[in-house]
PDB file of C-alpha atoms and ligand atoms in Angstrom:
ATOM      1  CA  MET A 472      18.282   4.619   5.106  1.00 91.00           C
ATOM      2  CA  LYS A 473      18.368   2.978   2.123  1.00 96.00           C
ATOM      3  CA  PRO A 474      16.723   4.074  -1.318  1.00 98.00           C
ATOM      4  CA  ILE A 475      12.780   3.516  -0.828  1.00 98.00           C
ATOM      5  CA  GLY A 476      10.642   3.221  -3.952  1.00 98.00           C
ATOM      6  CA  ILE A 477       6.971   3.189  -4.082  1.00 98.00           C
ATOM      7  CA  PHE A 478       4.727   1.331  -6.811  1.00 98.00           C
ATOM      8  CA  TYR A 479       1.124   3.065  -7.260  1.00 98.00           C
ATOM      9  CA  GLY A 480      -1.878   1.730  -9.171  1.00 98.00           C
ATOM     10  CA  SER A 481      -4.740   4.587  -8.990  1.00 98.00           C
ATOM     11  CA  SER A 482      -7.767   5.499 -11.079  1.00 98.00           C
ATOM     12  CA  THR A 483      -9.115   8.181 -10.059  1.00 98.00           C
ATOM     13  CA  GLY A 484      -5.819  10.041  -8.647  1.00 98.00           C
ATOM     14  CA  VAL A 485      -6.172   8.923  -4.552  1.00 98.00           C
ATOM     15  CA  THR A 486      -3.390   6.617  -4.181  1.00 98.00           C
ATOM     16  CA  LYS A 487      -0.923   8.782  -6.016  1.00 98.00           C
ATOM     17  CA  LYS A 488      -1.695  11.767  -4.341  1.00 98.00           C
ATOM     18  CA  ILE A 489      -1.328  10.038  -0.775  1.00 98.00           C
ATOM     19  CA  ALA A 490       2.166   8.025  -3.118  1.00 98.00           C
ATOM     20  CA  GLU A 491       2.403  11.532  -2.171  1.00 98.00           C
ATOM     21  CA  LYS A 492       2.285  12.342   1.207  1.00 98.00           C
ATOM     22  CA  ILE A 493       3.941   9.031   1.861  1.00 98.00           C
ATOM     23  CA  LYS A 494       7.239  10.784   0.029  1.00 98.00           C
ATOM     24  CA  GLU A 495       7.133  13.927   1.713  1.00 98.00           C
ATOM     25  CA  ASN A 496       6.907  11.955   5.850  1.00 98.00           C
ATOM     26  CA  LEU A 497      10.092   9.589   4.801  1.00 97.00           C
ATOM     27  CA  GLU A 498      13.394  10.772   3.464  1.00 92.00           C
ATOM     28  CA  PRO A 499      11.769  12.450   0.530  1.00 90.00           C
ATOM     29  CA  GLY A 500      15.598  12.282  -1.637  1.00 96.00           C
ATOM     30  CA  LEU A 501      15.353   8.579  -0.982  1.00 96.00           C
ATOM     31  CA  VAL A 502      12.298   8.193  -2.507  1.00 98.00           C
ATOM     32  CA  GLU A 503      11.274   7.606  -5.793  1.00 98.00           C
ATOM     33  CA  ILE A 504       7.688   7.481  -6.892  1.00 98.00           C
ATOM     34  CA  TYR A 505       6.408   5.139  -9.195  1.00 98.00           C
ATOM     35  CA  ASP A 506       2.919   4.659 -11.533  1.00 98.00           C
ATOM     36  CA  VAL A 507       2.831   0.738 -11.613  1.00 98.00           C
ATOM     37  CA  LYS A 508       1.200   1.253 -15.690  1.00 97.00           C
ATOM     38  CA  TYR A 509       5.026   1.967 -16.715  1.00 92.00           C
ATOM     39  CA  VAL A 510       7.038  -0.541 -13.805  1.00 96.00           C
ATOM     40  CA  LYS A 511       9.228  -3.212 -15.066  1.00 93.00           C
ATOM     41  CA  PRO A 512      10.477  -6.272 -12.879  1.00 93.00           C
ATOM     42  CA  SER A 513      13.944  -4.613 -12.704  1.00 95.00           C
ATOM     43  CA  ASP A 514      12.607  -0.910 -11.321  1.00 96.00           C
ATOM     44  CA  VAL A 515      11.123  -2.557  -8.170  1.00 97.00           C
ATOM     45  CA  GLU A 516      14.686  -5.260  -7.635  1.00 97.00           C
ATOM     46  CA  LYS A 517      16.886  -2.445  -7.247  1.00 96.00           C
ATOM     47  CA  TYR A 518      15.304  -1.852  -4.344  1.00 98.00           C
ATOM     48  CA  CYS A 519      15.190  -3.466  -0.758  1.00 97.00           C
ATOM     49  CA  ASN A 520      12.805  -0.996   0.238  1.00 98.00           C
ATOM     50  CA  ILE A 521       9.279  -1.031  -1.157  1.00 98.00           C
ATOM     51  CA  ILE A 522       6.111   0.420  -0.942  1.00 98.00           C
ATOM     52  CA  LEU A 523       3.213  -0.942  -2.564  1.00 98.00           C
ATOM     53  CA  GLY A 524      -0.247   1.363  -2.711  1.00 98.00           C
ATOM     54  CA  SER A 525      -3.374  -0.128  -4.518  1.00 98.00           C
ATOM     55  CA  SER A 526      -7.430   1.816  -4.039  1.00 98.00           C
ATOM     56  CA  THR A 527     -10.255  -1.193  -3.904  1.00 98.00           C
ATOM     57  CA  TRP A 528     -12.700  -1.641  -6.405  1.00 98.00           C
ATOM     58  CA  GLY A 529     -15.721  -4.211  -5.310  1.00 92.00           C
ATOM     59  CA  LYS A 530     -14.986  -6.920  -3.618  1.00 86.00           C
ATOM     60  CA  GLY A 531     -12.024  -8.381  -3.904  1.00 86.00           C
ATOM     61  CA  ILE A 532     -10.685  -6.359  -6.569  1.00 97.00           C
ATOM     62  CA  LEU A 533      -7.538  -4.554  -7.061  1.00 98.00           C
ATOM     63  CA  GLN A 534      -7.486  -1.046  -9.062  1.00 98.00           C
ATOM     64  CA  SER A 535      -6.508  -2.407 -12.806  1.00 98.00           C
ATOM     65  CA  ASP A 536      -2.804  -1.534 -12.907  1.00 98.00           C
ATOM     66  CA  PHE A 537      -1.771  -2.955  -9.906  1.00 98.00           C
ATOM     67  CA  GLU A 538      -3.664  -6.326 -10.914  1.00 98.00           C
ATOM     68  CA  ARG A 539      -1.693  -7.117 -13.903  1.00 98.00           C
ATOM     69  CA  PHE A 540       1.460  -5.177 -12.201  1.00 98.00           C
ATOM     70  CA  LEU A 541       1.277  -7.909  -9.109  1.00 98.00           C
ATOM     71  CA  TYR A 542       0.342 -10.849 -11.493  1.00 97.00           C
ATOM     72  CA  ASP A 543       2.333  -9.892 -14.269  1.00 96.00           C
ATOM     73  CA  VAL A 544       5.294  -7.770 -12.914  1.00 96.00           C
ATOM     74  CA  LEU A 545       5.428  -8.422  -9.054  1.00 96.00           C
ATOM     75  CA  ILE A 546       5.138 -11.896  -8.582  1.00 93.00           C
ATOM     76  CA  PHE A 547       7.973 -12.959 -11.070  1.00 93.00           C
ATOM     77  CA  SER A 548       9.885 -10.597  -9.510  1.00 95.00           C
ATOM     78  CA  ASP A 549      13.303 -11.426  -7.401  1.00 95.00           C
ATOM     79  CA  LEU A 550      11.813 -10.305  -3.911  1.00 97.00           C
ATOM     80  CA  LYS A 551      14.095 -11.977  -1.483  1.00 97.00           C
ATOM     81  CA  GLY A 552      14.395 -10.351   1.611  1.00 97.00           C
ATOM     82  CA  LYS A 553      13.210  -7.021   1.182  1.00 98.00           C
ATOM     83  CA  LYS A 554      11.356  -5.062   3.115  1.00 98.00           C
ATOM     84  CA  ILE A 555       8.158  -4.944   1.781  1.00 98.00           C
ATOM     85  CA  ALA A 556       4.837  -2.390   3.269  1.00 98.00           C
ATOM     86  CA  ILE A 557       1.888  -1.935   2.027  1.00 98.00           C
ATOM     87  CA  PHE A 558      -0.802   1.118   1.167  1.00 99.00           C
ATOM     88  CA  GLY A 559      -4.254   0.793   0.259  1.00 98.00           C
ATOM     89  CA  THR A 560      -7.063   3.538  -0.481  1.00 98.00           C
ATOM     90  CA  GLY A 561     -10.810   2.738   0.135  1.00 98.00           C
ATOM     91  CA  ASP A 562     -14.149   4.181   1.108  1.00 98.00           C
ATOM     92  CA  SER A 563     -15.688   2.242   4.992  1.00 97.00           C
ATOM     93  CA  VAL A 564     -19.075   4.053   4.539  1.00 97.00           C
ATOM     94  CA  VAL A 565     -20.108   2.970   0.733  1.00 97.00           C
ATOM     95  CA  TYR A 566     -18.026  -0.407   0.593  1.00 97.00           C
ATOM     96  CA  PRO A 567     -18.128  -2.091   4.599  1.00 97.00           C
ATOM     97  CA  ASP A 568     -17.844  -5.081   3.017  1.00 97.00           C
ATOM     98  CA  SER A 569     -14.817  -4.903   1.516  1.00 98.00           C
ATOM     99  CA  PHE A 570     -13.032  -2.255   3.066  1.00 98.00           C
ATOM    100  CA  VAL A 571      -9.425  -1.566   1.885  1.00 98.00           C
ATOM    101  CA  ASP A 572      -9.439  -5.555   0.283  1.00 98.00           C
ATOM    102  CA  ALA A 573      -6.609  -4.900  -2.275  1.00 98.00           C
ATOM    103  CA  ILE A 574      -3.864  -4.984   1.519  1.00 98.00           C
ATOM    104  CA  GLY A 575      -4.626  -8.112   2.423  1.00 98.00           C
ATOM    105  CA  ILE A 576      -4.908  -9.601  -1.481  1.00 98.00           C
ATOM    106  CA  ILE A 577      -1.193  -8.295  -2.118  1.00 98.00           C
ATOM    107  CA  PHE A 578      -0.173  -9.669   1.262  1.00 98.00           C
ATOM    108  CA  GLU A 579      -1.309 -13.019  -0.144  1.00 98.00           C
ATOM    109  CA  ALA A 580       0.214 -12.695  -3.227  1.00 97.00           C
ATOM    110  CA  LEU A 581       3.251 -12.177  -1.670  1.00 98.00           C
ATOM    111  CA  GLU A 582       3.825 -14.043   0.693  1.00 95.00           C
ATOM    112  CA  GLY A 583       5.790 -17.112   0.447  1.00 92.00           C
ATOM    113  CA  LYS A 584       8.694 -14.915  -1.926  1.00 95.00           C
ATOM    114  CA  GLY A 585      11.130 -14.560   1.004  1.00 97.00           C
ATOM    115  CA  VAL A 586       9.342 -10.618   1.884  1.00 97.00           C
ATOM    116  CA  ASN A 587       9.829  -9.295   5.126  1.00 98.00           C
ATOM    117  CA  PHE A 588       6.164  -6.631   5.706  1.00 98.00           C
ATOM    118  CA  VAL A 589       6.674  -4.255   7.935  1.00 98.00           C
ATOM    119  CA  GLY A 590       4.057  -1.393   8.547  1.00 98.00           C
ATOM    120  CA  GLU A 591       0.722  -3.450   9.855  1.00 98.00           C
ATOM    121  CA  PHE A 592      -1.313  -0.907  11.425  1.00 98.00           C
ATOM    122  CA  SER A 593      -3.831  -0.870  14.291  1.00 98.00           C
ATOM    123  CA  THR A 594      -7.626  -1.251  13.528  1.00 98.00           C
ATOM    124  CA  LYS A 595      -8.297   1.611  16.452  1.00 97.00           C
ATOM    125  CA  GLY A 596     -10.527   3.868  14.875  1.00 97.00           C
ATOM    126  CA  TYR A 597     -11.779   2.316  12.276  1.00 98.00           C
ATOM    127  CA  LYS A 598     -15.768   1.859  10.960  1.00 97.00           C
ATOM    128  CA  PHE A 599     -15.958  -1.159   8.574  1.00 97.00           C
ATOM    129  CA  ASP A 600     -17.603  -4.750   8.877  1.00 97.00           C
ATOM    130  CA  SER A 601     -15.490  -6.388   6.836  1.00 97.00           C
ATOM    131  CA  SER A 602     -11.956  -6.499   5.226  1.00 98.00           C
ATOM    132  CA  LEU A 603      -9.340  -9.582   3.898  1.00 98.00           C
ATOM    133  CA  SER A 604      -6.193  -6.891   5.181  1.00 98.00           C
ATOM    134  CA  ILE A 605      -6.506  -8.013   8.780  1.00 98.00           C
ATOM    135  CA  PHE A 606      -4.504 -10.797   9.671  1.00 96.00           C
ATOM    136  CA  GLY A 607      -4.869 -11.022  13.265  1.00 93.00           C
ATOM    137  CA  GLU A 608      -5.673  -8.553  14.954  1.00 94.00           C
ATOM    138  CA  LYS A 609      -4.549  -5.679  12.672  1.00 98.00           C
ATOM    139  CA  PHE A 610      -4.776  -5.001   9.316  1.00 98.00           C
ATOM    140  CA  ILE A 611      -1.709  -6.365   7.625  1.00 98.00           C
ATOM    141  CA  GLY A 612      -0.903  -2.807   5.896  1.00 98.00           C
ATOM    142  CA  LEU A 613      -1.770   0.674   6.297  1.00 98.00           C
ATOM    143  CA  PRO A 614      -5.964   1.608   5.189  1.00 98.00           C
ATOM    144  CA  LEU A 615      -7.243   5.462   4.138  1.00 98.00           C
ATOM    145  CA  ASP A 616     -10.417   6.700   3.777  1.00 98.00           C
ATOM    146  CA  ASP A 617     -10.232   9.836   1.921  1.00 97.00           C
ATOM    147  CA  ASP A 618     -13.487   9.598   0.816  1.00 96.00           C
ATOM    148  CA  SER A 619     -15.097   9.078   4.173  1.00 95.00           C
ATOM    149  CA  ASP A 620     -13.056   9.580   7.078  1.00 95.00           C
ATOM    150  CA  GLY A 621     -10.194  11.331   5.117  1.00 96.00           C
ATOM    151  CA  GLU A 622      -9.912  13.557   7.867  1.00 97.00           C
ATOM    152  CA  GLN A 623      -7.601  11.375   9.468  1.00 98.00           C
ATOM    153  CA  ASN A 624      -5.111  11.309   6.917  1.00 98.00           C
ATOM    154  CA  LYS A 625      -2.340  13.129   8.402  1.00 98.00           C
ATOM    155  CA  LEU A 626      -2.543  11.430  10.859  1.00 98.00           C
ATOM    156  CA  ARG A 627      -1.792   7.727  10.056  1.00 98.00           C
ATOM    157  CA  ILE A 628       0.377   8.720   7.252  1.00 98.00           C
ATOM    158  CA  SER A 629       2.437  10.595  10.470  1.00 98.00           C
ATOM    159  CA  LEU A 630       2.553   6.879  12.783  1.00 98.00           C
ATOM    160  CA  TRP A 631       3.216   4.720   9.823  1.00 98.00           C
ATOM    161  CA  THR A 632       5.682   6.563   7.993  1.00 98.00           C
ATOM    162  CA  ASP A 633       7.579   7.086  12.079  1.00 98.00           C
ATOM    163  CA  PHE A 634       7.305   3.131  12.344  1.00 97.00           C
ATOM    164  CA  LEU A 635       8.114   2.845   8.477  1.00 98.00           C
ATOM    165  CA  LYS A 636      11.590   4.936   9.373  1.00 97.00           C
ATOM    166  CA  PHE A 637      11.785   1.802  12.152  1.00 96.00           C
ATOM    167  CA  ASP A 638      10.947  -0.890  10.138  1.00 97.00           C
ATOM    168  CA  LEU A 639      12.519  -0.118   6.437  1.00 97.00           C
ATOM    169  CA  ASN A 640      16.466  -1.115   6.078  1.00 89.00           C
TER     170      ASN A 640
HETATM  171  C1  FMN B2113     -17.073   1.039  -8.384  1.00 60.38           C
HETATM  172  C2  FMN B2113     -16.406   1.907  -7.047  1.00 60.38           C
HETATM  173  C3  FMN B2113     -15.837   0.128  -6.041  1.00 60.38           C
HETATM  174  C4  FMN B2113     -15.681   0.567  -5.676  1.00 60.38           C
HETATM  175  N1  FMN B2113     -15.201  -0.314  -4.188  1.00 60.38           N
HETATM  176  C5  FMN B2113     -14.548  -0.489  -3.434  1.00 60.38           C
HETATM  177  C6  FMN B2113     -14.293  -1.855  -1.970  1.00 60.38           C
HETATM  178  O1  FMN B2113     -15.410  -2.603  -2.270  1.00 60.38           O
HETATM  179  N2  FMN B2113     -13.655  -1.122  -1.330  1.00 60.38           N
HETATM  180  C7  FMN B2113     -13.225  -0.852  -0.688  1.00 60.38           C
HETATM  181  O2  FMN B2113     -12.699  -0.413   0.253  1.00 60.38           O
HETATM  182  N3  FMN B2113     -13.591   0.949  -1.729  1.00 60.38           N
HETATM  183  C8  FMN B2113     -14.131   0.970  -2.680  1.00 60.38           C
HETATM  184  N4  FMN B2113     -14.384   1.764  -3.441  1.00 60.38           N
HETATM  185  C9  FMN B2113     -13.953   3.354  -2.830  1.00 60.38           C
HETATM  186  C10 FMN B2113     -12.103   3.205  -4.111  1.00 60.38           C
HETATM  187  O3  FMN B2113     -11.449   2.625  -4.112  1.00 60.38           O
HETATM  188  C11 FMN B2113     -11.571   4.850  -3.426  1.00 60.38           C
HETATM  189  O4  FMN B2113     -12.744   6.036  -3.893  1.00 60.38           O
HETATM  190  C12 FMN B2113     -10.544   4.738  -4.083  1.00 60.38           C
HETATM  191  O5  FMN B2113      -9.866   6.310  -3.497  1.00 60.38           O
HETATM  192  C13 FMN B2113     -10.349   5.419  -4.863  1.00 60.38           C
HETATM  193  O6  FMN B2113      -8.536   5.631  -4.653  1.00 60.38           O
HETATM  194  P1  FMN B2113      -7.730   5.743  -7.282  1.00 60.38           P
HETATM  195  O7  FMN B2113      -8.646   7.246  -6.709  1.00 60.38           O
HETATM  196  O8  FMN B2113      -6.585   5.894  -6.417  1.00 60.38           O
HETATM  197  O9  FMN B2113      -7.653   4.085  -6.955  1.00 60.38           O
HETATM  198  C14 FMN B2113     -14.987   1.781  -4.508  1.00 60.38           C
HETATM  199  C15 FMN B2113     -15.108   2.661  -5.747  1.00 60.38           C
HETATM  200  C16 FMN B2113     -15.901   2.695  -6.689  1.00 60.38           C
HETATM  201  C17 FMN B2113     -15.876   4.075  -7.201  1.00 60.38           C
END
């Protein structure tokens, strides 16, 4: 596998913690983690394999650092031909109407930039009412609910990273 860059935005540390777990489940020596607060286009463009992670803060609202990164850095980066996987953190019990919306917002912002998206995930086992992250029958990335369903994290991360080992370059 080629090197992987994980780029996360996190307000209370949950998405950061998940980024570290994802790294452990891939080949750690190949993975570098970046807090999006400090990232410029060249940091992203050097990777063929990119993993993006953001929490959701209200209906349709990205984590604040990630929002700036998406609209000021990412959409101006050359992402053509890159493999991109997205994960998101949220709370399906307290916010069932906008569960992990960030995943879908990131996906839609980058559609049409010549990106190859990987890492869609089954909705089986999740309980929520509505999410902007569903395309077809599946989530377009990996949702994790550390607040209300955290005991599922280990299994979900393990399944997802196994898919990524096949699908990333
Ligand atoms: C004010 C507030 C609004 C939130 N809104 C949503 C939401 O709309 N959808 C969702 O899935 N989670 C929502 N959450 C839950 C956070 O996304 C969740 O706690 C996440 O793990 C935080 O990750 P972070 O510490 O990496 O930023 C909200 C949390 C707070 C405190």
